[in-house]
XYZ file of C-alpha atoms in Angstrom:
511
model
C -2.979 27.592 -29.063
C 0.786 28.543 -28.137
C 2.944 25.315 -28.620
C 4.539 24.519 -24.788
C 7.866 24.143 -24.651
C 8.936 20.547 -23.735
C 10.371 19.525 -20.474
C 13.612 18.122 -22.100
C 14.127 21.223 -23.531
C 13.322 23.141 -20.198
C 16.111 21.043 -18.349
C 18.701 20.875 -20.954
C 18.590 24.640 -21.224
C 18.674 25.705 -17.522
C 21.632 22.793 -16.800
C 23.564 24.156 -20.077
C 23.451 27.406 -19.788
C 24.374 27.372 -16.067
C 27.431 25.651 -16.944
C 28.550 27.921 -19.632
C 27.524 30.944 -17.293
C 29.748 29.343 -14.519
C 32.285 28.412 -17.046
C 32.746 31.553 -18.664
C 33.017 33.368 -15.176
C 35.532 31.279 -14.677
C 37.330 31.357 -17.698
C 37.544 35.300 -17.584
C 38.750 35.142 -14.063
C 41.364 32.684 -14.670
C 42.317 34.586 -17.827
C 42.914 37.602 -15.976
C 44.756 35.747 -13.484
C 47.329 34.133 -16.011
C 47.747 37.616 -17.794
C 48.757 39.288 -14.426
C 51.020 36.380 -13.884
C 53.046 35.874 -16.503
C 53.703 39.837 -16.571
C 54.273 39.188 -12.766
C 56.562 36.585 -13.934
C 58.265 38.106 -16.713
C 59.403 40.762 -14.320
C 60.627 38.668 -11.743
C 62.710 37.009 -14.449
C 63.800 40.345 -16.046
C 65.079 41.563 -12.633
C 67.044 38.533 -11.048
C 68.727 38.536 -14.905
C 69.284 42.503 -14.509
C 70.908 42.234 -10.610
C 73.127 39.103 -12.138
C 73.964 41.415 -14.909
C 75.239 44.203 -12.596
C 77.086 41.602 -10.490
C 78.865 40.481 -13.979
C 83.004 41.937 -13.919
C 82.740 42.204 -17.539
C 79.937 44.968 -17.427
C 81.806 46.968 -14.232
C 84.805 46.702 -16.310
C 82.841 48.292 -19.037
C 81.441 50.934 -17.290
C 84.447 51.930 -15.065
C 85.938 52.635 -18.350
C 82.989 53.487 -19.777
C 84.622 52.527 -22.925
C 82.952 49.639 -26.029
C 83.483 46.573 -25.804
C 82.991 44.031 -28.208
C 83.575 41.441 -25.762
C 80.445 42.895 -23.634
C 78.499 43.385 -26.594
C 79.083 39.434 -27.536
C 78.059 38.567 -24.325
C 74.728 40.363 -23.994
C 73.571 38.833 -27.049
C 74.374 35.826 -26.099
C 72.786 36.190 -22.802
C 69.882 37.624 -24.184
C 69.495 34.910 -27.267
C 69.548 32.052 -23.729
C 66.563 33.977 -22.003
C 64.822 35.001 -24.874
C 65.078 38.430 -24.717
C 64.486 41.531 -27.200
C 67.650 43.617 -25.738
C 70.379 44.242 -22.630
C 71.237 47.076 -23.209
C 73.838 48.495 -20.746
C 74.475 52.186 -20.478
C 76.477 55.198 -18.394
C 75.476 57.728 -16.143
C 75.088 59.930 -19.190
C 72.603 57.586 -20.867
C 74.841 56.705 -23.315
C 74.850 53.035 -24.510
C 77.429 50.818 -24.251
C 75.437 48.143 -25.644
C 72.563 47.448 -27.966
C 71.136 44.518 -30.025
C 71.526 47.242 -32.742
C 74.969 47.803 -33.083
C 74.320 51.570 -34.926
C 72.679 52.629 -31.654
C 75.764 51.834 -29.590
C 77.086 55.645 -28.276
C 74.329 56.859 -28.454
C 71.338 58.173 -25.987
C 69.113 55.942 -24.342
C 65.787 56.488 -25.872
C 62.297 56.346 -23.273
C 62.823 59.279 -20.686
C 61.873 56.621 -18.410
C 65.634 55.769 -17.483
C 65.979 58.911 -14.806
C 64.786 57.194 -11.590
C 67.282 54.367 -12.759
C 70.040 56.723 -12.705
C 69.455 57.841 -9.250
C 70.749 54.428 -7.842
C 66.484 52.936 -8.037
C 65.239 49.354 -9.457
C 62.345 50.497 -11.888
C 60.096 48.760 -14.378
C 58.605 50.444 -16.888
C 56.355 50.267 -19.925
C 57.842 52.420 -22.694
C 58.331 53.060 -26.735
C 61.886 52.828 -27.479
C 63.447 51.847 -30.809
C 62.345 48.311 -30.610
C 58.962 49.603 -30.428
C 56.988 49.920 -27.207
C 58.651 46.948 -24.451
C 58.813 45.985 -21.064
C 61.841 47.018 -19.053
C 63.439 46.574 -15.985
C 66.770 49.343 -14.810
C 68.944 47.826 -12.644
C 71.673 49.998 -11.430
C 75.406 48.854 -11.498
C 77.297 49.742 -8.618
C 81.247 49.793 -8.043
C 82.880 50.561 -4.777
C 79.192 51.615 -3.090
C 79.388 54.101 -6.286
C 77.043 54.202 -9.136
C 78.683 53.215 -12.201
C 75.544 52.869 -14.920
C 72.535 50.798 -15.235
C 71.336 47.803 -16.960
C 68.197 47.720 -19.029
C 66.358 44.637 -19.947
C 63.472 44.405 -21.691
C 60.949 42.387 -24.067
C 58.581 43.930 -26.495
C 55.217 43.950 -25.784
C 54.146 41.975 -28.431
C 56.314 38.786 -27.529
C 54.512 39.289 -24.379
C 51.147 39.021 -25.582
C 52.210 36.223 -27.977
C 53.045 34.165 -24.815
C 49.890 35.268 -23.116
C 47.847 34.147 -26.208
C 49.593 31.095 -26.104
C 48.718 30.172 -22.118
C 45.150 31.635 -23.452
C 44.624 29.313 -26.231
C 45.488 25.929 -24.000
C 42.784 27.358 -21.592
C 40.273 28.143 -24.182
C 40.648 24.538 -25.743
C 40.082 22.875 -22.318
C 37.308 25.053 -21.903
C 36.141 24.310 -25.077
C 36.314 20.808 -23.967
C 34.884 21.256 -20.613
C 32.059 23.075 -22.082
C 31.126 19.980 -24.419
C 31.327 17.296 -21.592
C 29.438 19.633 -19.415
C 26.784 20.075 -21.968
C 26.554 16.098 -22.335
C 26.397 15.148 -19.181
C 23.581 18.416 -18.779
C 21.497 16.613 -21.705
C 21.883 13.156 -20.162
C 20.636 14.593 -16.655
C 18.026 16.356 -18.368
C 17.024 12.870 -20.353
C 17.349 11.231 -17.212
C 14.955 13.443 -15.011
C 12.498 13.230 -17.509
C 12.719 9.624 -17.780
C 12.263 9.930 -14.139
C 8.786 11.742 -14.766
C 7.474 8.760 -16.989
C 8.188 10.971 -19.607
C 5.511 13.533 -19.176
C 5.382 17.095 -19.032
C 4.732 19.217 -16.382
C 1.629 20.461 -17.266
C 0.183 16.337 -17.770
C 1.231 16.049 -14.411
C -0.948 18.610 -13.048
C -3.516 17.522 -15.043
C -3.005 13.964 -13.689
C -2.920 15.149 -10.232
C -6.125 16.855 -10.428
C -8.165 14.160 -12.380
C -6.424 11.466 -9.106
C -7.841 14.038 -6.859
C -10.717 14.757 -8.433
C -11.485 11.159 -8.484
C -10.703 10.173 -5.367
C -12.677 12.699 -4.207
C -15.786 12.519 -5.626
C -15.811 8.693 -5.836
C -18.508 7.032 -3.674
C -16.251 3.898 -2.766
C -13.812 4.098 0.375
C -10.138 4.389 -0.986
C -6.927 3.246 1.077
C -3.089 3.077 -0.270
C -0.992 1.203 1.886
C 2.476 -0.025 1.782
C 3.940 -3.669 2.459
C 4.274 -2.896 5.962
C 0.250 -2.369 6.130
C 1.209 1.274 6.659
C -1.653 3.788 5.361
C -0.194 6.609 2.515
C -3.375 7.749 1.629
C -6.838 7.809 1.799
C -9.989 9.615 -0.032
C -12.933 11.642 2.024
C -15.069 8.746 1.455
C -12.736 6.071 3.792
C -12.844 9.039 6.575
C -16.602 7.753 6.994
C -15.592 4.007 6.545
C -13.139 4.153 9.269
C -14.614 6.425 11.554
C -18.021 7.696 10.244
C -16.779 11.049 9.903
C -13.959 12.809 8.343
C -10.825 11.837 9.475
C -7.853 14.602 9.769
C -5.355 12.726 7.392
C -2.559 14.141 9.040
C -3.500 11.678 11.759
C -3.909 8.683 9.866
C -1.143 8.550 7.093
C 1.878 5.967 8.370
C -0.507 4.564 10.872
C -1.229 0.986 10.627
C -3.925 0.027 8.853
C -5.370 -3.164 11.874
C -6.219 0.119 13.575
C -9.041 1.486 11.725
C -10.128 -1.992 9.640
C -11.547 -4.249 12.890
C -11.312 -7.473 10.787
C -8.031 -7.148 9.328
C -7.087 -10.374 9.301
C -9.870 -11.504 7.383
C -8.763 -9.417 4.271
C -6.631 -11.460 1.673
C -4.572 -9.138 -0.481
C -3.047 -11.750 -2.539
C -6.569 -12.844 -4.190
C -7.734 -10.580 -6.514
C -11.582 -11.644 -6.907
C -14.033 -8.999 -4.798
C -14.589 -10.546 -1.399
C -17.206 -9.470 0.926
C -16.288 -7.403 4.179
C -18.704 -6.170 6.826
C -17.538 -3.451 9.449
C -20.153 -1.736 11.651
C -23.458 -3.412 9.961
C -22.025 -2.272 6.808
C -22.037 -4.486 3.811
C -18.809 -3.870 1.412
C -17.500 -5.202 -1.761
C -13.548 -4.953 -1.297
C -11.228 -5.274 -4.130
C -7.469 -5.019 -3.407
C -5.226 -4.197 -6.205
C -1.375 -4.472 -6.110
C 1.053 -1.036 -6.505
C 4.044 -1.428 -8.525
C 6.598 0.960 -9.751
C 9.384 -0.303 -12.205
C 7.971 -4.039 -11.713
C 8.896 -3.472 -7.896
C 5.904 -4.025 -5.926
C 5.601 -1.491 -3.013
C 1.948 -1.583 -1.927
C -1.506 -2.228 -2.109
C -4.428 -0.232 -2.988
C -8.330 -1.127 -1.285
C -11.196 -0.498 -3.031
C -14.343 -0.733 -0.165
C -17.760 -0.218 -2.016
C -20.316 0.394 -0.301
C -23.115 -2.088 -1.448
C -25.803 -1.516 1.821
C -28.092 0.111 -0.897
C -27.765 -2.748 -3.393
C -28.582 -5.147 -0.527
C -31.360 -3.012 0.709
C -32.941 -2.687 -2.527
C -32.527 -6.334 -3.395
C -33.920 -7.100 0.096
C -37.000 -4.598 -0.500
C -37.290 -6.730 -3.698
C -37.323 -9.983 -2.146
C -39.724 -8.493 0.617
C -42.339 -6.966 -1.597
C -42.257 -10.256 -4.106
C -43.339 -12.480 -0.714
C -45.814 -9.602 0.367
C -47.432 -10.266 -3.182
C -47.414 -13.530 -3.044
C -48.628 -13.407 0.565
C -51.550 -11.320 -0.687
C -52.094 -13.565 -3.732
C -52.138 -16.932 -1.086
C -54.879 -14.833 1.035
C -56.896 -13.984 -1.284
C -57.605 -17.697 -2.579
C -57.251 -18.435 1.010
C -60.066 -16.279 1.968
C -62.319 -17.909 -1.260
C -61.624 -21.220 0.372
C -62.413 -20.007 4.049
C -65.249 -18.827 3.063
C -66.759 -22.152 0.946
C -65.521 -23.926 3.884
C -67.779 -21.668 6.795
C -70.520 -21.659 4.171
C -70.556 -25.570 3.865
C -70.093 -25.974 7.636
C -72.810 -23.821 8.485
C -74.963 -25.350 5.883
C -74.306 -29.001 7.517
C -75.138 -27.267 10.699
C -71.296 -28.768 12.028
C -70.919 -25.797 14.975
C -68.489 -27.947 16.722
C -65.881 -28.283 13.567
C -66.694 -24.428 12.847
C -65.605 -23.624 15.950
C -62.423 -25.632 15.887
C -61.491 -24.380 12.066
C -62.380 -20.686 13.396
C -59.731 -20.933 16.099
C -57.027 -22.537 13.689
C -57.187 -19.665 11.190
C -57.152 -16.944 13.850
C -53.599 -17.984 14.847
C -51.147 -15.117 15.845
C -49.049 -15.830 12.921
C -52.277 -16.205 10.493
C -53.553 -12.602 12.347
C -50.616 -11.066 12.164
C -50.519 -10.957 8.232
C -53.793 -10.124 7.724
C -53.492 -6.888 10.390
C -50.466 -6.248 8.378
C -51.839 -6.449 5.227
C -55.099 -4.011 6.401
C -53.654 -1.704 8.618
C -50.258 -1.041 6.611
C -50.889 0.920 3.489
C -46.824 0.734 2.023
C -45.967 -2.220 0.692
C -42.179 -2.220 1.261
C -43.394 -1.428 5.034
C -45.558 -4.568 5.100
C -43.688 -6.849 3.792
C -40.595 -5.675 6.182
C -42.284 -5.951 9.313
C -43.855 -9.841 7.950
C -40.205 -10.837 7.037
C -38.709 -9.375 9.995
C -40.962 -11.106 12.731
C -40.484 -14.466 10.478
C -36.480 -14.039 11.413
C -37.421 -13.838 15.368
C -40.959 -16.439 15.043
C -37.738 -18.996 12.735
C -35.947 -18.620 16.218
C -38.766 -19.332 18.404
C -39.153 -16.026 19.450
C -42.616 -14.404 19.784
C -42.610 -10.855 18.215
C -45.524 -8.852 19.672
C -46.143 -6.031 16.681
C -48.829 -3.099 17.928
C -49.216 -1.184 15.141
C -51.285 1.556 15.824
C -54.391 2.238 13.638
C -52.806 4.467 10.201
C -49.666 3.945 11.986
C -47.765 3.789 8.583
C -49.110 5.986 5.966
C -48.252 8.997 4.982
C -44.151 8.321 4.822
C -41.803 10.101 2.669
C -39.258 8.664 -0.020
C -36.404 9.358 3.015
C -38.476 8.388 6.032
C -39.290 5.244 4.551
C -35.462 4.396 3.804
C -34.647 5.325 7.453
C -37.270 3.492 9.217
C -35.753 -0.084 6.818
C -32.171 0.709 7.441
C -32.751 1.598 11.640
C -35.310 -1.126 12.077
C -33.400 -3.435 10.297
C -30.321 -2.591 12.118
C -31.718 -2.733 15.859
C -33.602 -6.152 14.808
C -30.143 -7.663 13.616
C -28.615 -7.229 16.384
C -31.343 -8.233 18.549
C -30.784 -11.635 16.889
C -27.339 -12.061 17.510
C -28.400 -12.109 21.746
C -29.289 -14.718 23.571
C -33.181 -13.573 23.865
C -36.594 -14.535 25.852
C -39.219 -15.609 24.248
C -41.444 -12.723 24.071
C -40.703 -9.015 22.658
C -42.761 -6.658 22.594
C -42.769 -3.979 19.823
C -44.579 -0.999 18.969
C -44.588 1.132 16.181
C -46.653 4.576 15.624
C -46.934 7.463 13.622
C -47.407 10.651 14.524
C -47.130 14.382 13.867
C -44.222 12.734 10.902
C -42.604 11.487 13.194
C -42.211 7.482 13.330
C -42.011 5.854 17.048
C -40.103 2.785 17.513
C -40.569 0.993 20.893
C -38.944 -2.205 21.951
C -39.795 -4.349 25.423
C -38.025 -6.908 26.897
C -35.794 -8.858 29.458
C -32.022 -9.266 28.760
C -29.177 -10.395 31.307
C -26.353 -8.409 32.101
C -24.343 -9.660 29.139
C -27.051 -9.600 26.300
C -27.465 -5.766 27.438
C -24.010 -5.080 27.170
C -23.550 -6.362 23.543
C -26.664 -4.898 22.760
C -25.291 -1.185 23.988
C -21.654 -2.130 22.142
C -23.292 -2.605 18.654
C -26.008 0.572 19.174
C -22.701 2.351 19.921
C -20.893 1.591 16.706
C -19.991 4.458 14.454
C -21.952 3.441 12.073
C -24.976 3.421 13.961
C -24.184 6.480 15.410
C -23.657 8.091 11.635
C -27.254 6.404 10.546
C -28.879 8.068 13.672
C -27.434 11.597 13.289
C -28.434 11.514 9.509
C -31.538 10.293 10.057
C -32.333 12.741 12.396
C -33.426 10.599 14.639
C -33.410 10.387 18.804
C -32.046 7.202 19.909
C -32.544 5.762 23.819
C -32.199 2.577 25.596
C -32.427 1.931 29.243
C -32.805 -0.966 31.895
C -34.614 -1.185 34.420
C -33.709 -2.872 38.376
C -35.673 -6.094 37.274
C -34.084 -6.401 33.815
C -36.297 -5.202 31.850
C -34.764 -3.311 28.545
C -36.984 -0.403 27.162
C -35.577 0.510 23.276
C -37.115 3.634 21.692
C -35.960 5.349 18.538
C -38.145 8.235 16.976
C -37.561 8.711 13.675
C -37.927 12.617 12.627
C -38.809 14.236 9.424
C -36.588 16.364 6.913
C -40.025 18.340 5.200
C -39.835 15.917 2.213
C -42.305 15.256 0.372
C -45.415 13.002 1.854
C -47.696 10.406 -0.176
């Protein structure tokens, strides 16, 4: 497998060689700017020297006469020794020089052929070989009573020229130099920086983080909410879509909204303890954990942890009710030994008065009610649901009329079995938490696969109410539309409240 190239690496690169791409840009521009410069210069200078020169009476005098001079002569050196120059040379309308550094060449021509235009009474500057080798010059003609007299020629070789240039060059080029090295530096120390920035991991572990958070935030079965201090939500998995709302939530719509607004019981959360605590919303058991967010050692949030623990509680409960269904079963049987010892003796002692009595104690509704059970019910998680259930309304002095009808309850799938706990369940819990009459009357049937579930009684106003606000929670709502099940509940003039739920079936498979 190819070795990836680090992130450091990446950085320091890019920033580094962007500044020496930027820096050597601008080195060649500003090196072509101080070449065309000094020549500018060095012109300038050659030609206010040359227009003094032709204002000077010693080089008129020279030329009116247009004889030597050693006292010219003198003074061009001299002048030209000040300003640093390779040669003045000052010659007549012939061309012939009245001056030269070289004293040999003084009569004689003026070597360059570019000295014509000069002659003609015009300012030139020229590059051109001469005997000092190939210089820059400047012609400045001298005139004498608005008459042209002869010209002065000024000039510096080439090569003192690019000396100087190379001079200005090399104090660029070391504070490039120097530039360069700060520049890379601070590029290296940005670079270290960023990364530091990034936890120190490469690009490709943070895509791979990413996708392992996503991936487990998505498939995760527990609700997941980040939040900041301000109780403001950041994010949130699938999964808390159906906590919140019982159906997806757009996220768009619920990121920087507070969090009171989706979690009714807010207040009751504690995000400073750090043990599991037990929240309910919408007949929904949870287990909520709450763990802080900190980056740096800065806290800046919280993130919930809501799992969902209705199954655990409905299997524990199916537990609990199918231990007391055995042990209900187990009592009857020895019951039924001793019931019948007990006829027998009575009936041998010819005591029909007593018989009758003890007859009518152990046909009580409560006493008939688990034996119908216990006969007409074949499941035993079904059983011992409906026995435990009507002891929660008979432990509140409320009379709970079962009809089962005959095979009402056999037959049931794995899933219609789970639906008919959880809805039953549901609609009998909240039938508890009203203020109810004594008597309800409840039927239950099975037919065609598809489980009935009839309720009868008289509510007030109010009871009615809260009974139609907790059948219209979103949770209820969610365990109805995945049941497949038809929900209705009505009231009549008089007050009485008809309930009736039909459970449907998903073709699964059937006992």
């Amino acid at each position: 497998m190819k070795k990836k190239v680090r992130l450091w690496v990446i950085l320091s690169s890019v920033l580094m060689l962007t500044m020496l791409f930027v820096i050597t840009i601008s080195y060649i521009l500003l090196t072509k700017h101080t070449v065309s410069e000094v020549k500018k210069r060095q012109e300038q200078q050659l030609v206010a020297l040359g227009h003094n020169l032709s204002l000077e009476p010693l080089v008129i005098d020279s030329l009116e006469q247009n004889t030597y001079s050693e006292e010219l002569q003198k003074y061009t050196l001299k002048v030209s020794t000040i300003h640093k120059l390779d040669f003045i040379v000052v010659f007549d309308m012939d061309g012939i020089r009245l001056t030269h550094p070289n004293s040999d060449k003084i009569g004689k021509h003026f070597e360059g052929n570019d000295e014509g235009n000069a002659l003609k009474g015009e300012e030139t500057i020229s590059i051109s070989s001469g005997t000092l080798g190939e210089t820059l010059r400047v012609f400045v003609p001298v005139f004498y009573k608005e008459k042209q007299i002869g010209v002065v020629s000024l000039g510096r070789k080439t090569t003192s020229l690019t000396e100087q240039i190379d001079e200005t060059k090399r104090a660029y080029t070391f504070f490039v130099s120097l530039s360069l090295v700060i520049c890379i530096f601070v590029g290296s120390l940005t670079a270290y920086f960023l990364k530091k920035q990034l936890l120190d991991l490469e690009p490709s572990e943070l895509a791979r983080l990413f996708e392992e958070r996503e991936a487990m935030l998505t498939e995760t079965n527990d609700a997941i909410i980040v939040i900041n201090l301000n109780n403001q939500v950041l994010l949130m998995n699938k999964q808390a879509g159906y906590f919140v709302n019982g159906d997806i939530l757009n996220k768009s719509t619920v990121v920087g909204q507070d969090i009171s607004q989706f979690i009714t019981e807010w207040q009751r959360v504690n995000l400073i303890d750090k043990k599991e605590q037990l929240y309910q919303q919408d007949g929904i058991d949870y287990l909520l954990s709450v763990a802080p967010i900190k980056v740096k050692k800065q806290h800046i949030g919280y993130i919930l942890f809501f799992k969902n623990i209705s199954e655990l509680t409905l299997i524990s409960e199916k537990l609990d009710r199918t231990r007391e269904y055995a042990l209900a079963l187990q009592n009857q049987s020895h019951e039924f030994m001793n019931i019948l010892h007990v006829i027998y003796g009575l009936v041998d002692l010819e005591a029909y008065e007593e018989l009758t009595k003890y007859l009518a104690d152990i046909l009580t509704p409560d006493e008939e009610f688990e034996k119908r059970v216990s006969i007409l019910v074949g499941n035993p998680n079904i059983a011992a649901l409906l026995i435990t259930e009507r002891n929660k309304f008979v432990a509140k002095k409320i009379d709970l009329v079962v009809d089962i009808l005959p095979e009402s309850v056999t037959g049931f799938n794995q899933k219609q079995e789970d639906d008919f706990i959880s809805i039953y369940s549901y609609i009998n819990n909240s039938l508890l938490t009203l203020s109810l009459p004594k008597t309800i009357e409840q039927r239950i049937s099975y037919r065609e696969r598809q489980i009935s579930l009839y309720y009868e009684c008289s509510l007030d106003m109010e009871a009615y109410q809260l009974l139609q606000q907790k059948t219209a929670t979103t949770y209820f709502k969610h365990l109805v539309r995945k049941t497949t099940s038809q929900y209705q509940m009505t009231q009549s003039n008089d007050g009485w409240v008809q309930i009736e739920c039909v459970i449907g079936d998903d073709g699964g498979t059937h006992d």
